[in-house]
Amino acid sequence: MNILITGATGFIGSFIVEEALRRNMNVWVAVRNTSSRKYLNDERIRFLTLDFDNQEQMAAQMANLTFDYVVHAAGITKCVDAADFHRVNTEGTKHFVEALRQTRQPLMRFVYLSSLSVCGAVGETRPYQPISEDTPPQPNTEYGKSKLAAEQWLATVNGLPYIVLRPTGVYGPRERDYFMMAKSIRQHVDFAVGYKPQVLTFIYVLDVVQAVFLALDKGETGKAYIISDGCDYDSRRFSDLIRHELGNPWLLRIKAPLWLLRVITFIGEYVGRLTGSVSALNNDKYHIMKQRNWRCDISRARRELGFNPEYDLERGVKLTMKWYIDNTWL
């Protein structure tokens, strides 16, 4: 079977590539000229250089190729200009799918990696109610809006056998955002915001990979599936587990009010625009950290895909911290 994986140089995409190779699939990966291929060094991998802003270029690159499966994991989670979310995540998806259609690919499945962020801050009244696929999406970030717009456009494409996956917060080896928390804890600071109780959810990267290949095999066309490890956590659980794996360093816990986070992210956004560099503390980050309810219901994925998470947070954090240490990130 021939599979094309976009976003293959990224965190999640690189693990999808490894699983496809393990299954002896013929693996094609889409890369940019500037992308690092550090985790794509298997000689069986075939590379395609695709420009997601250019439908005709992509169609020309794929004209003589045949794909049975496509996993579209390419996208951006932060940027200087909010318009880039829509240019890359929404318009890039449109151009890519139209290029596939132009080359008349005989696709059996097209899996789109979306995000729980498309649902937004819903069910924020206590007791928090879990977010499900039936929850009307109300994205509160530009990132979430761009992913939802792509989902909605896919639903208009006749004959496309697409399945959407909406993972919650994904962590694991090679991931850089949660790594910043681990780095901060290593430096004896744990920073949190907001005094109202927060419920968090997570999913280890290899469980995302499991869901991808289950969707390729069993996913129902046109459906979305929320995926997490199936558990809820209070706001300290993740940092406590990181601290434990780092040898329980002494820790200064700082809990800031939301108004202070708003000031910090406003400044971060402004500085990012001035310097042209992406700041980890931006307007989208404010809404993500402000959100209190990340509870989600994965019963549809369990029932229809046979999804069974293999990594709870304790096991996943242990493996992740070991990788960071072994690879001298920490």
Coordinates of C-alpha atoms in Angstrom, one line a residue:
M1 CA 0.0 0.0 0.0
N2 CA 1.2 3.5 -0.9
I3 CA 0.9 6.2 1.7
L4 CA 1.6 9.9 1.6
I5 CA 2.2 11.7 4.9
T6 CA 2.4 15.5 5.1
G7 CA 3.9 17.3 8.1
A8 CA 6.3 14.3 8.3
T9 CA 9.2 16.4 9.5
G10 CA 7.1 17.6 12.5
F11 CA 6.6 16.0 15.9
I12 CA 3.6 13.8 15.3
G13 CA 4.3 13.3 11.6
S14 CA 7.7 11.7 12.2
F15 CA 6.1 9.0 14.4
I16 CA 3.4 8.3 11.8
V17 CA 6.2 7.7 9.2
E18 CA 7.9 5.3 11.6
E19 CA 4.7 3.3 12.0
A20 CA 4.0 3.2 8.3
L21 CA 7.5 1.8 7.7
R22 CA 7.0 -0.7 10.4
R23 CA 3.9 -1.9 8.6
N24 CA 6.0 -2.3 5.4
M25 CA 4.0 0.4 3.5
N26 CA 5.5 2.3 0.6
V27 CA 6.0 5.7 2.3
W28 CA 6.1 9.0 0.6
V29 CA 6.6 12.1 2.7
A30 CA 5.9 15.8 1.8
V31 CA 8.6 18.2 3.0
R32 CA 9.7 21.8 2.4
N33 CA 13.1 22.6 1.1
T34 CA 13.9 24.2 4.5
S35 CA 12.6 21.3 6.6
S36 CA 14.9 19.3 8.8
R37 CA 15.0 15.6 8.0
K38 CA 16.6 14.6 11.2
Y39 CA 14.0 12.0 12.1
L40 CA 13.5 10.8 8.5
N41 CA 16.7 9.0 7.8
D42 CA 15.3 5.6 6.8
E43 CA 16.4 4.8 3.2
R44 CA 13.0 3.5 2.4
I45 CA 11.4 6.9 2.6
R46 CA 10.6 8.7 -0.6
F47 CA 10.5 12.5 -0.5
L48 CA 8.2 15.0 -2.2
T49 CA 8.9 18.7 -2.0
L50 CA 5.4 20.3 -2.0
D51 CA 4.5 24.0 -1.8
F52 CA 1.0 24.1 -0.1
D53 CA 0.5 27.6 -1.5
N54 CA 0.7 26.3 -5.0
Q55 CA -1.8 23.8 -6.2
E56 CA -0.4 23.4 -9.7
Q57 CA 3.1 22.7 -8.4
M58 CA 1.8 20.0 -6.1
A59 CA -0.3 18.4 -8.8
A60 CA 2.8 18.3 -11.1
Q61 CA 4.8 16.7 -8.3
M62 CA 2.2 14.0 -7.8
A63 CA 1.1 13.5 -11.4
N64 CA 2.8 10.1 -11.9
L65 CA 2.3 8.8 -8.4
T66 CA -0.5 6.7 -6.9
F67 CA -1.6 6.9 -3.2
D68 CA -3.9 4.5 -1.4
Y69 CA -3.8 6.5 1.8
V70 CA -3.0 10.1 2.8
V71 CA -2.4 11.4 6.3
H72 CA -2.5 15.2 6.3
A73 CA -0.6 16.3 9.4
A74 CA 1.0 19.4 8.0
G75 CA 0.1 22.7 9.6
I76 CA 1.2 25.4 12.0
T77 CA 0.3 25.9 15.7
K78 CA 1.8 29.3 16.2
C79 CA 2.8 32.2 13.9
V80 CA 3.5 35.9 13.9
D81 CA 0.5 36.9 11.8
A82 CA -2.8 35.3 12.7
A83 CA -3.7 35.3 9.0
D84 CA -1.0 32.6 8.4
F85 CA -3.1 30.1 10.4
H86 CA -5.7 30.4 7.7
R87 CA -3.2 30.5 4.8
V88 CA -1.4 27.3 6.0
N89 CA -4.0 25.3 7.9
T90 CA -7.1 26.2 5.8
E91 CA -6.0 27.3 2.4
G92 CA -3.1 24.9 2.3
T93 CA -5.4 22.0 3.0
K94 CA -7.7 23.1 0.2
H95 CA -4.8 23.4 -2.3
F96 CA -3.5 20.0 -1.3
V97 CA -6.8 18.2 -1.6
E98 CA -7.5 19.9 -4.9
A99 CA -4.1 18.8 -6.2
L100 CA -4.9 15.2 -5.2
R101 CA -8.2 15.4 -7.0
Q102 CA -6.5 16.9 -10.0
T103 CA -4.2 13.9 -10.2
R104 CA -7.2 11.5 -9.7
Q105 CA -5.7 9.6 -6.8
P106 CA -7.6 6.4 -6.0
L107 CA -7.7 7.2 -2.3
M108 CA -9.2 4.6 0.1
R109 CA -8.8 7.0 3.1
F110 CA -7.7 10.6 3.8
V111 CA -7.0 11.3 7.5
Y112 CA -6.9 14.9 8.6
L113 CA -5.1 15.8 11.8
S114 CA -7.3 18.5 13.4
S115 CA -7.4 19.5 17.1
L116 CA -9.6 19.6 20.1
S117 CA -9.1 23.3 19.8
V118 CA -11.8 23.5 17.2
C119 CA -14.4 23.0 20.0
G120 CA -13.2 26.0 22.0
A121 CA -14.1 26.9 25.6
V122 CA -17.4 25.1 26.0
G123 CA -18.9 23.6 29.1
E124 CA -17.0 26.0 31.3
T125 CA -19.8 26.0 34.0
R126 CA -19.0 23.6 36.8
P127 CA -19.3 20.7 37.0
Y128 CA -17.5 20.7 33.7
Q129 CA -19.1 18.6 31.0
P130 CA -17.0 16.5 28.6
I131 CA -16.6 17.8 25.0
S132 CA -17.8 15.3 22.4
E133 CA -18.1 15.3 18.6
D134 CA -21.7 16.4 19.0
T135 CA -20.6 19.6 20.9
P136 CA -21.2 22.6 18.6
P137 CA -17.7 24.0 17.8
Q138 CA -16.9 27.4 19.2
P139 CA -13.2 27.9 18.6
N140 CA -11.7 30.7 20.7
T141 CA -8.3 30.8 19.0
E142 CA -7.2 31.6 15.4
Y143 CA -5.5 28.2 15.3
G144 CA -8.8 26.5 16.2
K145 CA -10.8 28.6 13.7
S146 CA -8.4 27.7 10.9
K147 CA -8.6 24.0 11.7
L148 CA -12.4 24.1 11.9
A149 CA -12.6 26.0 8.6
A150 CA -10.5 23.2 7.0
E151 CA -12.8 20.5 8.5
Q152 CA -15.9 22.4 7.2
W153 CA -14.4 22.7 3.7
L154 CA -13.5 19.0 3.6
A155 CA -17.2 18.2 4.2
T156 CA -18.0 20.0 0.9
V157 CA -15.7 17.9 -1.2
N158 CA -17.7 15.2 -3.1
G159 CA -16.2 11.7 -3.1
L160 CA -13.4 12.4 -0.7
P161 CA -13.1 9.5 1.9
Y162 CA -11.9 11.8 4.7
I163 CA -11.8 11.2 8.4
V164 CA -11.0 13.8 11.0
L165 CA -9.0 13.2 14.2
R166 CA -9.2 15.8 17.0
P167 CA -6.5 15.1 19.5
T168 CA -6.2 16.9 22.8
G169 CA -2.8 18.1 24.0
V170 CA -0.2 15.8 22.4
Y171 CA 3.1 15.2 24.2
G172 CA 6.0 12.8 23.9
P173 CA 9.6 12.6 22.7
R174 CA 10.6 15.4 20.2
E175 CA 7.8 17.7 21.3
R176 CA 8.9 21.2 22.1
D177 CA 6.0 23.1 23.7
Y178 CA 5.5 20.8 26.8
F179 CA 9.3 20.5 26.8
M180 CA 9.4 24.2 27.9
M181 CA 7.5 23.2 31.0
A182 CA 10.0 20.5 31.7
K183 CA 12.8 22.9 31.2
S184 CA 11.2 25.4 33.6
I185 CA 10.7 22.8 36.3
R186 CA 14.4 21.7 35.8
Q187 CA 15.1 25.4 36.5
H188 CA 13.0 25.2 39.7
V189 CA 9.9 27.2 38.5
D190 CA 6.4 25.9 37.8
F191 CA 4.2 28.6 36.3
A192 CA 0.4 28.3 36.2
V193 CA -2.5 30.8 35.7
G194 CA -6.0 31.2 36.9
Y195 CA -7.6 30.4 40.2
K196 CA -10.7 28.6 39.0
P197 CA -10.2 24.8 38.8
Q198 CA -8.9 23.5 35.5
V199 CA -9.4 20.1 34.0
L200 CA -6.7 19.0 31.5
T201 CA -6.5 16.1 29.1
F202 CA -3.5 14.7 27.3
I203 CA -2.5 12.1 24.7
Y204 CA 0.9 10.4 24.2
V205 CA 2.1 10.7 20.6
L206 CA 2.1 6.9 20.0
D207 CA -1.6 6.8 20.9
V208 CA -2.2 9.5 18.3
V209 CA -0.3 7.2 15.8
Q210 CA -2.5 4.3 16.9
A211 CA -5.6 6.4 16.2
V212 CA -4.3 7.4 12.7
F213 CA -3.9 3.8 11.5
L214 CA -7.2 2.7 13.1
A215 CA -8.9 5.6 11.2
L216 CA -7.1 4.5 7.9
D217 CA -8.6 1.0 8.5
K218 CA -12.0 1.6 10.1
G219 CA -12.8 5.3 10.0
E220 CA -16.2 6.3 8.6
T221 CA -16.1 8.9 5.9
G222 CA -17.1 12.3 7.0
K223 CA -16.8 11.6 10.7
A224 CA -14.6 13.3 13.4
Y225 CA -13.1 11.5 16.3
I226 CA -11.9 13.1 19.5
I227 CA -8.9 11.3 21.0
S228 CA -7.2 11.5 24.4
D229 CA -5.8 9.0 26.9
G230 CA -9.4 8.7 28.3
C231 CA -8.5 10.4 31.6
D232 CA -9.0 13.8 33.2
Y233 CA -6.3 15.5 35.3
D234 CA -6.1 18.5 37.6
S235 CA -3.8 21.3 36.6
R236 CA -0.9 20.1 38.8
R237 CA -0.7 16.4 37.8
F238 CA 1.4 16.9 34.7
S239 CA 4.0 19.1 36.4
D240 CA 4.1 16.8 39.4
L241 CA 4.9 13.9 37.2
I242 CA 7.6 15.8 35.4
R243 CA 9.1 16.9 38.7
H244 CA 9.2 13.3 39.9
E245 CA 11.0 12.1 36.8
L246 CA 13.5 14.9 37.1
G247 CA 14.4 13.8 40.6
N248 CA 12.1 16.0 42.6
P249 CA 14.0 19.3 42.4
W250 CA 13.0 22.1 44.8
L251 CA 10.3 24.1 43.1
L252 CA 8.9 27.6 43.2
R253 CA 5.2 27.4 42.2
I254 CA 3.8 30.6 40.7
K255 CA 0.1 30.9 40.1
A256 CA -0.7 34.2 38.3
P257 CA -4.1 35.8 37.8
L258 CA -5.5 35.7 34.3
W259 CA -5.2 39.5 33.9
L260 CA -1.4 39.2 34.3
L261 CA -1.3 36.5 31.6
R262 CA -3.3 38.8 29.4
V263 CA -0.7 41.5 29.8
I264 CA 2.2 39.1 29.2
T265 CA 0.7 37.6 26.1
F266 CA -0.3 41.0 24.7
I267 CA 3.4 42.1 25.1
G268 CA 4.6 38.9 23.6
E269 CA 2.3 39.3 20.6
Y270 CA 3.4 42.9 20.1
V271 CA 7.1 42.0 20.4
G272 CA 6.7 39.1 18.0
R273 CA 5.2 41.4 15.4
L274 CA 8.0 43.9 15.8
T275 CA 10.8 41.4 15.5
G276 CA 9.1 39.0 13.1
S277 CA 9.8 36.0 15.4
V278 CA 7.1 33.7 16.8
S279 CA 6.5 34.1 20.6
A280 CA 5.3 31.2 22.7
L281 CA 3.3 33.8 24.7
N282 CA 0.8 35.2 22.2
N283 CA -3.0 35.9 22.0
D284 CA -3.8 32.3 21.1
K285 CA -1.7 31.0 24.0
Y286 CA -3.7 33.3 26.4
H287 CA -7.0 31.7 25.3
I288 CA -5.6 28.2 25.5
M289 CA -4.2 28.7 29.0
K290 CA -7.3 30.6 30.1
Q291 CA -9.6 27.7 29.1
R292 CA -10.7 25.7 32.2
N293 CA -12.5 22.7 30.6
W294 CA -10.5 20.3 28.4
R295 CA -12.5 17.2 29.4
C296 CA -13.4 15.2 26.4
D297 CA -15.4 12.1 25.5
I298 CA -13.5 9.5 23.4
S299 CA -16.4 6.9 23.4
R300 CA -17.0 7.3 19.6
A301 CA -13.3 6.5 18.9
R302 CA -13.4 3.6 21.3
R303 CA -16.6 2.2 19.8
E304 CA -16.1 2.8 16.0
L305 CA -12.3 2.7 15.6
G306 CA -11.5 0.2 18.4
F307 CA -9.2 2.9 19.9
N308 CA -7.7 1.8 23.2
P309 CA -5.1 4.3 24.6
E310 CA -2.0 2.4 25.8
Y311 CA -0.2 5.2 27.6
D312 CA -1.6 6.9 30.7
L313 CA 0.0 10.2 31.8
E314 CA 2.4 8.5 34.3
R315 CA 3.8 6.1 31.7
G316 CA 3.9 8.7 29.0
V317 CA 5.7 11.3 31.0
K318 CA 8.3 8.8 32.2
L319 CA 9.1 7.9 28.6
T320 CA 9.2 11.5 27.5
M321 CA 11.4 12.7 30.3
K322 CA 13.8 9.8 29.7
W323 CA 14.0 10.8 26.0
Y324 CA 14.7 14.4 26.8
I325 CA 17.5 13.4 29.2
D326 CA 19.0 10.7 26.9
N327 CA 19.0 13.2 24.0
T328 CA 20.5 16.0 26.2
W329 CA 17.5 18.3 25.9
L330 CA 17.5 18.4 29.7

